[in-house]
Amino acid sequence: MRKLANADLVIWGGAELESFLPKPLESVGAADKSVAVLSDGRLTRLPVRGGTENDGHFWLMPSNMAAVAEIAAENLGRIDPDNKALYDKNAASVAGRMRALQRTGEEKLSPFKGKPFVTFHDAFAYFERAFGVAPLGALHIDAHHASGARALAALREKIKSAGKVCLFSEPQFSAKGFATAARGLDVETGVLDPMGAGLPVGAGFYESLMNGLFDSLADCLKRIDAP
């Protein structure tokens, strides 16, 4: 709370993603100095599959992170005009890094477009849009709520029809449900981590997160083609 009260600027996702934050912002008088990036039209927004709400995993699209850097630079320049040129330079550097990361992802994943895989939960719509890959489905729509028997049976039928498939768990959650989904089927397994669990926080965190996704996806999809 002290950090919020003392901050000159608070940049956050928004109430739809960080629902715990509006009340603290109000209570310490920081609401007027906060910027919710998901309210800015420069970010690509995608709906949750099968629903009307927006998907919150916006960071899995590099162009969105370039937009976040631009939004941050604009607002920092507004409250600290003496350093506006530096903020703008840094945002331009981030934009260049995101374009390079986009190219890297396209190069690594282009051989695997159309290859079948299943994710732990439906978290990758932005990643799919950015890099042209598409899963057969997800074990869970919401990471915190297990799918019912009917949904699991339908997913198993999709996997059977596809032949050999990659199943991806996430390190933050038990892979127990995958054993049920995979029982008796021809699958390879891997891990996709959309949160970067265990990665060191620092200047290269985002590139490490995304390159980890590229490499994990490519590694497993190579194996389903192996003789």
PDB file of C-alpha atoms in Angstrom:
ATOM      1  CA  MET A   1       0.000   0.000   0.000  1.00  0.00           C
ATOM      2  CA  ARG A   2       2.868   2.355   0.795  1.00  0.00           C
ATOM      3  CA  LYS A   3       4.360   1.782  -2.645  1.00  0.00           C
ATOM      4  CA  LEU A   4       1.048   2.638  -4.296  1.00  0.00           C
ATOM      5  CA  ALA A   5       0.683   5.764  -2.170  1.00  0.00           C
ATOM      6  CA  ASN A   6       4.214   6.943  -2.951  1.00  0.00           C
ATOM      7  CA  ALA A   7       4.183   6.130  -6.667  1.00  0.00           C
ATOM      8  CA  ASP A   8       4.187   8.942  -9.204  1.00  0.00           C
ATOM      9  CA  LEU A   9       2.564   6.620 -11.747  1.00  0.00           C
ATOM     10  CA  VAL A  10       0.887   3.194 -11.529  1.00  0.00           C
ATOM     11  CA  ILE A  11       0.729   1.195 -14.749  1.00  0.00           C
ATOM     12  CA  TRP A  12      -1.459  -1.874 -14.495  1.00  0.00           C
ATOM     13  CA  GLY A  13      -3.534  -4.170 -16.682  1.00  0.00           C
ATOM     14  CA  GLY A  14      -6.969  -3.073 -15.534  1.00  0.00           C
ATOM     15  CA  ALA A  15      -9.798  -4.254 -13.319  1.00  0.00           C
ATOM     16  CA  GLU A  16     -10.700  -7.160 -15.606  1.00  0.00           C
ATOM     17  CA  LEU A  17      -7.232  -8.647 -15.074  1.00  0.00           C
ATOM     18  CA  GLU A  18      -6.265  -7.370 -11.622  1.00  0.00           C
ATOM     19  CA  SER A  19      -9.599  -7.161  -9.852  1.00  0.00           C
ATOM     20  CA  PHE A  20      -7.895  -6.864  -6.473  1.00  0.00           C
ATOM     21  CA  LEU A  21      -6.315  -3.483  -7.308  1.00  0.00           C
ATOM     22  CA  PRO A  22      -9.085  -0.857  -7.767  1.00  0.00           C
ATOM     23  CA  LYS A  23      -9.951  -0.634  -4.055  1.00  0.00           C
ATOM     24  CA  PRO A  24      -6.323  -0.191  -2.900  1.00  0.00           C
ATOM     25  CA  LEU A  25      -5.783   2.434  -5.602  1.00  0.00           C
ATOM     26  CA  GLU A  26      -8.824   4.331  -4.370  1.00  0.00           C
ATOM     27  CA  SER A  27      -7.992   3.961  -0.682  1.00  0.00           C
ATOM     28  CA  VAL A  28      -4.533   5.529  -1.033  1.00  0.00           C
ATOM     29  CA  GLY A  29      -5.632   8.179  -3.532  1.00  0.00           C
ATOM     30  CA  ALA A  30      -3.671   6.665  -6.412  1.00  0.00           C
ATOM     31  CA  ALA A  31      -6.537   6.075  -8.854  1.00  0.00           C
ATOM     32  CA  ASP A  32      -5.946   9.402 -10.628  1.00  0.00           C
ATOM     33  CA  LYS A  33      -2.293   8.573 -11.272  1.00  0.00           C
ATOM     34  CA  SER A  34      -2.953   5.057 -12.570  1.00  0.00           C
ATOM     35  CA  VAL A  35      -3.058   3.910 -16.189  1.00  0.00           C
ATOM     36  CA  ALA A  36      -4.909   0.715 -17.135  1.00  0.00           C
ATOM     37  CA  VAL A  37      -3.274  -0.472 -20.351  1.00  0.00           C
ATOM     38  CA  LEU A  38      -6.183  -2.749 -21.298  1.00  0.00           C
ATOM     39  CA  SER A  39      -8.346   0.350 -21.684  1.00  0.00           C
ATOM     40  CA  ASP A  40      -6.042   1.702 -24.388  1.00  0.00           C
ATOM     41  CA  GLY A  41      -7.137   1.013 -27.948  1.00  0.00           C
ATOM     42  CA  ARG A  42      -3.602   0.354 -29.144  1.00  0.00           C
ATOM     43  CA  LEU A  43      -3.621  -3.148 -27.676  1.00  0.00           C
ATOM     44  CA  THR A  44      -5.142  -5.979 -29.662  1.00  0.00           C
ATOM     45  CA  ARG A  45      -7.944  -7.526 -27.628  1.00  0.00           C
ATOM     46  CA  LEU A  46      -9.391 -10.983 -28.262  1.00  0.00           C
ATOM     47  CA  PRO A  47     -12.491 -12.525 -26.703  1.00  0.00           C
ATOM     48  CA  VAL A  48     -12.438 -15.652 -24.601  1.00  0.00           C
ATOM     49  CA  ARG A  49     -13.374 -18.547 -26.864  1.00  0.00           C
ATOM     50  CA  GLY A  50     -17.047 -19.303 -26.509  1.00  0.00           C
ATOM     51  CA  GLY A  51     -17.668 -16.199 -24.408  1.00  0.00           C
ATOM     52  CA  THR A  52     -18.149 -12.440 -24.582  1.00  0.00           C
ATOM     53  CA  GLU A  53     -15.463 -11.333 -22.112  1.00  0.00           C
ATOM     54  CA  ASN A  54     -11.979 -10.404 -23.268  1.00  0.00           C
ATOM     55  CA  ASP A  55      -9.102 -12.833 -22.863  1.00  0.00           C
ATOM     56  CA  GLY A  56      -6.648 -11.469 -20.301  1.00  0.00           C
ATOM     57  CA  HIS A  57      -3.463 -13.064 -21.655  1.00  0.00           C
ATOM     58  CA  PHE A  58      -2.634 -10.030 -23.792  1.00  0.00           C
ATOM     59  CA  TRP A  59       1.117 -10.257 -23.157  1.00  0.00           C
ATOM     60  CA  LEU A  60       1.490 -13.358 -25.334  1.00  0.00           C
ATOM     61  CA  MET A  61       1.502 -11.116 -28.430  1.00  0.00           C
ATOM     62  CA  PRO A  62       4.731  -9.109 -28.866  1.00  0.00           C
ATOM     63  CA  SER A  63       2.994  -6.190 -30.576  1.00  0.00           C
ATOM     64  CA  ASN A  64       0.889  -5.721 -27.444  1.00  0.00           C
ATOM     65  CA  MET A  65       4.010  -5.391 -25.329  1.00  0.00           C
ATOM     66  CA  ALA A  66       5.378  -2.786 -27.727  1.00  0.00           C
ATOM     67  CA  ALA A  67       2.112  -0.887 -27.199  1.00  0.00           C
ATOM     68  CA  VAL A  68       2.490  -1.170 -23.411  1.00  0.00           C
ATOM     69  CA  ALA A  69       5.986   0.330 -23.654  1.00  0.00           C
ATOM     70  CA  GLU A  70       4.611   3.191 -25.771  1.00  0.00           C
ATOM     71  CA  ILE A  71       1.832   3.856 -23.259  1.00  0.00           C
ATOM     72  CA  ALA A  72       4.334   3.829 -20.396  1.00  0.00           C
ATOM     73  CA  ALA A  73       6.668   6.234 -22.218  1.00  0.00           C
ATOM     74  CA  GLU A  74       3.851   8.670 -22.967  1.00  0.00           C
ATOM     75  CA  ASN A  75       2.722   8.783 -19.359  1.00  0.00           C
ATOM     76  CA  LEU A  76       6.223   8.978 -17.913  1.00  0.00           C
ATOM     77  CA  GLY A  77       7.016  11.813 -20.320  1.00  0.00           C
ATOM     78  CA  ARG A  78       3.894  13.622 -19.172  1.00  0.00           C
ATOM     79  CA  ILE A  79       4.892  13.604 -15.495  1.00  0.00           C
ATOM     80  CA  ASP A  80       8.647  13.921 -16.126  1.00  0.00           C
ATOM     81  CA  PRO A  81       9.016  16.055 -19.264  1.00  0.00           C
ATOM     82  CA  ASP A  82      12.737  16.615 -18.722  1.00  0.00           C
ATOM     83  CA  ASN A  83      13.324  12.943 -19.518  1.00  0.00           C
ATOM     84  CA  LYS A  84      10.687  12.515 -22.225  1.00  0.00           C
ATOM     85  CA  ALA A  85      13.272  11.918 -24.954  1.00  0.00           C
ATOM     86  CA  LEU A  86      14.812   9.091 -22.941  1.00  0.00           C
ATOM     87  CA  TYR A  87      11.437   7.431 -22.345  1.00  0.00           C
ATOM     88  CA  ASP A  88      10.588   7.692 -26.041  1.00  0.00           C
ATOM     89  CA  LYS A  89      13.979   6.224 -26.981  1.00  0.00           C
ATOM     90  CA  ASN A  90      13.446   3.299 -24.605  1.00  0.00           C
ATOM     91  CA  ALA A  91       9.959   2.638 -25.988  1.00  0.00           C
ATOM     92  CA  ALA A  92      11.354   2.645 -29.531  1.00  0.00           C
ATOM     93  CA  SER A  93      14.016   0.150 -28.420  1.00  0.00           C
ATOM     94  CA  VAL A  94      11.332  -2.127 -26.953  1.00  0.00           C
ATOM     95  CA  ALA A  95       9.336  -1.883 -30.188  1.00  0.00           C
ATOM     96  CA  GLY A  96      12.394  -3.011 -32.146  1.00  0.00           C
ATOM     97  CA  ARG A  97      12.969  -5.918 -29.787  1.00  0.00           C
ATOM     98  CA  MET A  98       9.337  -6.969 -30.124  1.00  0.00           C
ATOM     99  CA  ARG A  99       9.536  -6.918 -33.923  1.00  0.00           C
ATOM    100  CA  ALA A 100      12.660  -9.088 -33.747  1.00  0.00           C
ATOM    101  CA  LEU A 101      10.914 -11.455 -31.337  1.00  0.00           C
ATOM    102  CA  GLN A 102       7.925 -11.679 -33.678  1.00  0.00           C
ATOM    103  CA  ARG A 103      10.238 -12.660 -36.545  1.00  0.00           C
ATOM    104  CA  THR A 104      11.971 -15.252 -34.362  1.00  0.00           C
ATOM    105  CA  GLY A 105       8.671 -16.841 -33.393  1.00  0.00           C
ATOM    106  CA  GLU A 106       7.457 -16.929 -36.982  1.00  0.00           C
ATOM    107  CA  GLU A 107      10.690 -18.579 -38.133  1.00  0.00           C
ATOM    108  CA  LYS A 108      10.677 -21.184 -35.358  1.00  0.00           C
ATOM    109  CA  LEU A 109       7.005 -22.079 -35.635  1.00  0.00           C
ATOM    110  CA  SER A 110       6.263 -21.789 -39.356  1.00  0.00           C
ATOM    111  CA  PRO A 111       7.142 -25.474 -39.990  1.00  0.00           C
ATOM    112  CA  PHE A 112       4.496 -26.532 -37.463  1.00  0.00           C
ATOM    113  CA  LYS A 113       1.407 -24.644 -38.597  1.00  0.00           C
ATOM    114  CA  GLY A 114      -1.507 -27.046 -38.651  1.00  0.00           C
ATOM    115  CA  LYS A 115       0.194 -29.557 -36.334  1.00  0.00           C
ATOM    116  CA  PRO A 116      -2.158 -30.786 -33.574  1.00  0.00           C
ATOM    117  CA  PHE A 117      -1.631 -29.910 -29.926  1.00  0.00           C
ATOM    118  CA  VAL A 118      -3.674 -29.456 -26.768  1.00  0.00           C
ATOM    119  CA  THR A 119      -2.940 -26.906 -24.022  1.00  0.00           C
ATOM    120  CA  PHE A 120      -3.623 -27.153 -20.305  1.00  0.00           C
ATOM    121  CA  HIS A 121      -5.996 -24.198 -20.374  1.00  0.00           C
ATOM    122  CA  ASP A 122      -7.255 -21.759 -22.962  1.00  0.00           C
ATOM    123  CA  ALA A 123      -4.530 -19.153 -22.473  1.00  0.00           C
ATOM    124  CA  PHE A 124      -2.927 -18.870 -25.894  1.00  0.00           C
ATOM    125  CA  ALA A 125      -5.323 -17.020 -28.190  1.00  0.00           C
ATOM    126  CA  TYR A 126      -2.955 -14.041 -28.546  1.00  0.00           C
ATOM    127  CA  PHE A 127       0.008 -16.336 -29.149  1.00  0.00           C
ATOM    128  CA  GLU A 128      -1.988 -18.244 -31.760  1.00  0.00           C
ATOM    129  CA  ARG A 129      -3.009 -15.037 -33.551  1.00  0.00           C
ATOM    130  CA  ALA A 130       0.560 -13.722 -33.532  1.00  0.00           C
ATOM    131  CA  PHE A 131       2.256 -16.888 -34.784  1.00  0.00           C
ATOM    132  CA  GLY A 132      -0.352 -18.729 -36.815  1.00  0.00           C
ATOM    133  CA  VAL A 133      -0.606 -21.893 -34.733  1.00  0.00           C
ATOM    134  CA  ALA A 134      -3.871 -23.284 -33.386  1.00  0.00           C
ATOM    135  CA  PRO A 135      -4.548 -26.017 -30.810  1.00  0.00           C
ATOM    136  CA  LEU A 136      -7.189 -28.701 -31.086  1.00  0.00           C
ATOM    137  CA  GLY A 137      -8.473 -27.486 -27.752  1.00  0.00           C
ATOM    138  CA  ALA A 138      -7.637 -27.081 -24.086  1.00  0.00           C
ATOM    139  CA  LEU A 139      -8.030 -29.429 -21.154  1.00  0.00           C
ATOM    140  CA  HIS A 140      -9.623 -26.579 -19.192  1.00  0.00           C
ATOM    141  CA  ILE A 141     -11.150 -23.307 -20.349  1.00  0.00           C
ATOM    142  CA  ASP A 142     -10.246 -21.754 -16.988  1.00  0.00           C
ATOM    143  CA  ALA A 143      -7.047 -22.863 -15.259  1.00  0.00           C
ATOM    144  CA  HIS A 144      -8.783 -22.952 -11.884  1.00  0.00           C
ATOM    145  CA  HIS A 145     -11.860 -24.969 -12.854  1.00  0.00           C
ATOM    146  CA  ALA A 146     -11.704 -28.523 -14.186  1.00  0.00           C
ATOM    147  CA  SER A 147     -13.625 -29.400 -17.332  1.00  0.00           C
ATOM    148  CA  GLY A 148     -16.567 -31.752 -16.981  1.00  0.00           C
ATOM    149  CA  ALA A 149     -16.716 -35.344 -18.203  1.00  0.00           C
ATOM    150  CA  ARG A 150     -18.579 -34.407 -21.388  1.00  0.00           C
ATOM    151  CA  ALA A 151     -15.996 -31.790 -22.386  1.00  0.00           C
ATOM    152  CA  LEU A 152     -13.141 -34.190 -21.630  1.00  0.00           C
ATOM    153  CA  ALA A 153     -14.763 -36.926 -23.722  1.00  0.00           C
ATOM    154  CA  ALA A 154     -15.177 -34.504 -26.637  1.00  0.00           C
ATOM    155  CA  LEU A 155     -11.522 -33.504 -26.370  1.00  0.00           C
ATOM    156  CA  ARG A 156     -10.447 -37.143 -26.403  1.00  0.00           C
ATOM    157  CA  GLU A 157     -12.437 -37.696 -29.595  1.00  0.00           C
ATOM    158  CA  LYS A 158     -10.644 -34.749 -31.225  1.00  0.00           C
ATOM    159  CA  ILE A 159      -7.290 -36.214 -30.196  1.00  0.00           C
ATOM    160  CA  LYS A 160      -8.205 -39.644 -31.568  1.00  0.00           C
ATOM    161  CA  SER A 161      -9.241 -38.132 -34.882  1.00  0.00           C
ATOM    162  CA  ALA A 162      -6.030 -36.122 -35.177  1.00  0.00           C
ATOM    163  CA  GLY A 163      -3.700 -39.082 -34.681  1.00  0.00           C
ATOM    164  CA  LYS A 164      -0.529 -38.281 -32.756  1.00  0.00           C
ATOM    165  CA  VAL A 165      -0.857 -35.085 -30.699  1.00  0.00           C
ATOM    166  CA  CYS A 166       1.208 -32.965 -28.302  1.00  0.00           C
ATOM    167  CA  LEU A 167      -0.296 -32.387 -24.858  1.00  0.00           C
ATOM    168  CA  PHE A 168       1.079 -29.407 -22.938  1.00  0.00           C
ATOM    169  CA  SER A 169       0.855 -28.973 -19.184  1.00  0.00           C
ATOM    170  CA  GLU A 170       1.745 -25.811 -17.227  1.00  0.00           C
ATOM    171  CA  PRO A 171       4.253 -25.804 -14.345  1.00  0.00           C
ATOM    172  CA  GLN A 172       1.950 -23.926 -11.956  1.00  0.00           C
ATOM    173  CA  PHE A 173      -0.742 -26.625 -12.098  1.00  0.00           C
ATOM    174  CA  SER A 174      -1.005 -30.353 -11.568  1.00  0.00           C
ATOM    175  CA  ALA A 175      -0.790 -32.398 -14.768  1.00  0.00           C
ATOM    176  CA  LYS A 176      -3.042 -35.059 -13.241  1.00  0.00           C
ATOM    177  CA  GLY A 177      -5.926 -34.319 -15.598  1.00  0.00           C
ATOM    178  CA  PHE A 178      -3.672 -34.901 -18.584  1.00  0.00           C
ATOM    179  CA  ALA A 179      -3.219 -38.525 -17.596  1.00  0.00           C
ATOM    180  CA  THR A 180      -6.972 -39.001 -18.023  1.00  0.00           C
ATOM    181  CA  ALA A 181      -7.060 -37.093 -21.300  1.00  0.00           C
ATOM    182  CA  ALA A 182      -4.107 -39.046 -22.711  1.00  0.00           C
ATOM    183  CA  ARG A 183      -4.999 -42.544 -21.515  1.00  0.00           C
ATOM    184  CA  GLY A 184      -4.765 -45.000 -24.409  1.00  0.00           C
ATOM    185  CA  LEU A 185      -3.974 -42.312 -26.975  1.00  0.00           C
ATOM    186  CA  ASP A 186      -0.872 -41.670 -29.068  1.00  0.00           C
ATOM    187  CA  VAL A 187       0.554 -38.479 -27.576  1.00  0.00           C
ATOM    188  CA  GLU A 188       3.763 -36.626 -26.861  1.00  0.00           C
ATOM    189  CA  THR A 189       3.950 -34.314 -23.847  1.00  0.00           C
ATOM    190  CA  GLY A 190       5.561 -30.992 -23.117  1.00  0.00           C
ATOM    191  CA  VAL A 191       5.260 -27.905 -20.932  1.00  0.00           C
ATOM    192  CA  LEU A 192       4.060 -24.464 -22.012  1.00  0.00           C
ATOM    193  CA  ASP A 193       4.550 -21.764 -19.396  1.00  0.00           C
ATOM    194  CA  PRO A 194       2.652 -18.529 -20.205  1.00  0.00           C
ATOM    195  CA  MET A 195       3.707 -16.961 -16.885  1.00  0.00           C
ATOM    196  CA  GLY A 196       7.462 -17.550 -16.920  1.00  0.00           C
ATOM    197  CA  ALA A 197       7.538 -19.467 -13.636  1.00  0.00           C
ATOM    198  CA  GLY A 198      11.102 -19.779 -12.410  1.00  0.00           C
ATOM    199  CA  LEU A 199      12.583 -17.357 -14.931  1.00  0.00           C
ATOM    200  CA  PRO A 200      14.813 -14.639 -13.431  1.00  0.00           C
ATOM    201  CA  VAL A 201      13.132 -11.242 -13.426  1.00  0.00           C
ATOM    202  CA  GLY A 202      15.127  -8.731 -15.415  1.00  0.00           C
ATOM    203  CA  ALA A 203      15.477  -6.875 -18.700  1.00  0.00           C
ATOM    204  CA  GLY A 204      15.360 -10.069 -20.761  1.00  0.00           C
ATOM    205  CA  PHE A 205      12.477 -11.729 -18.957  1.00  0.00           C
ATOM    206  CA  TYR A 206       9.913 -11.297 -21.713  1.00  0.00           C
ATOM    207  CA  GLU A 207      12.154 -12.583 -24.486  1.00  0.00           C
ATOM    208  CA  SER A 208      13.055 -15.586 -22.300  1.00  0.00           C
ATOM    209  CA  LEU A 209       9.377 -16.281 -21.669  1.00  0.00           C
ATOM    210  CA  MET A 210       8.440 -16.160 -25.339  1.00  0.00           C
ATOM    211  CA  ASN A 211      11.495 -18.057 -26.583  1.00  0.00           C
ATOM    212  CA  GLY A 212      10.662 -20.747 -24.024  1.00  0.00           C
ATOM    213  CA  LEU A 213       7.194 -21.054 -25.566  1.00  0.00           C
ATOM    214  CA  PHE A 214       8.602 -21.178 -29.102  1.00  0.00           C
ATOM    215  CA  ASP A 215      11.130 -23.867 -28.196  1.00  0.00           C
ATOM    216  CA  SER A 216       8.764 -26.009 -26.120  1.00  0.00           C
ATOM    217  CA  LEU A 217       6.116 -25.992 -28.813  1.00  0.00           C
ATOM    218  CA  ALA A 218       8.587 -26.724 -31.620  1.00  0.00           C
ATOM    219  CA  ASP A 219      10.338 -29.491 -29.658  1.00  0.00           C
ATOM    220  CA  CYS A 220       7.135 -31.432 -28.990  1.00  0.00           C
ATOM    221  CA  LEU A 221       5.671 -30.911 -32.450  1.00  0.00           C
ATOM    222  CA  LYS A 222       8.905 -32.227 -33.989  1.00  0.00           C
ATOM    223  CA  ARG A 223       8.459 -35.405 -31.972  1.00  0.00           C
ATOM    224  CA  ILE A 224       4.984 -36.135 -33.278  1.00  0.00           C
ATOM    225  CA  ASP A 225       6.468 -36.241 -36.785  1.00  0.00           C
ATOM    226  CA  ALA A 226       9.385 -38.454 -35.781  1.00  0.00           C
ATOM    227  CA  PRO A 227       9.248 -42.061 -37.076  1.00  0.00           C
TER     228      PRO A 227
END
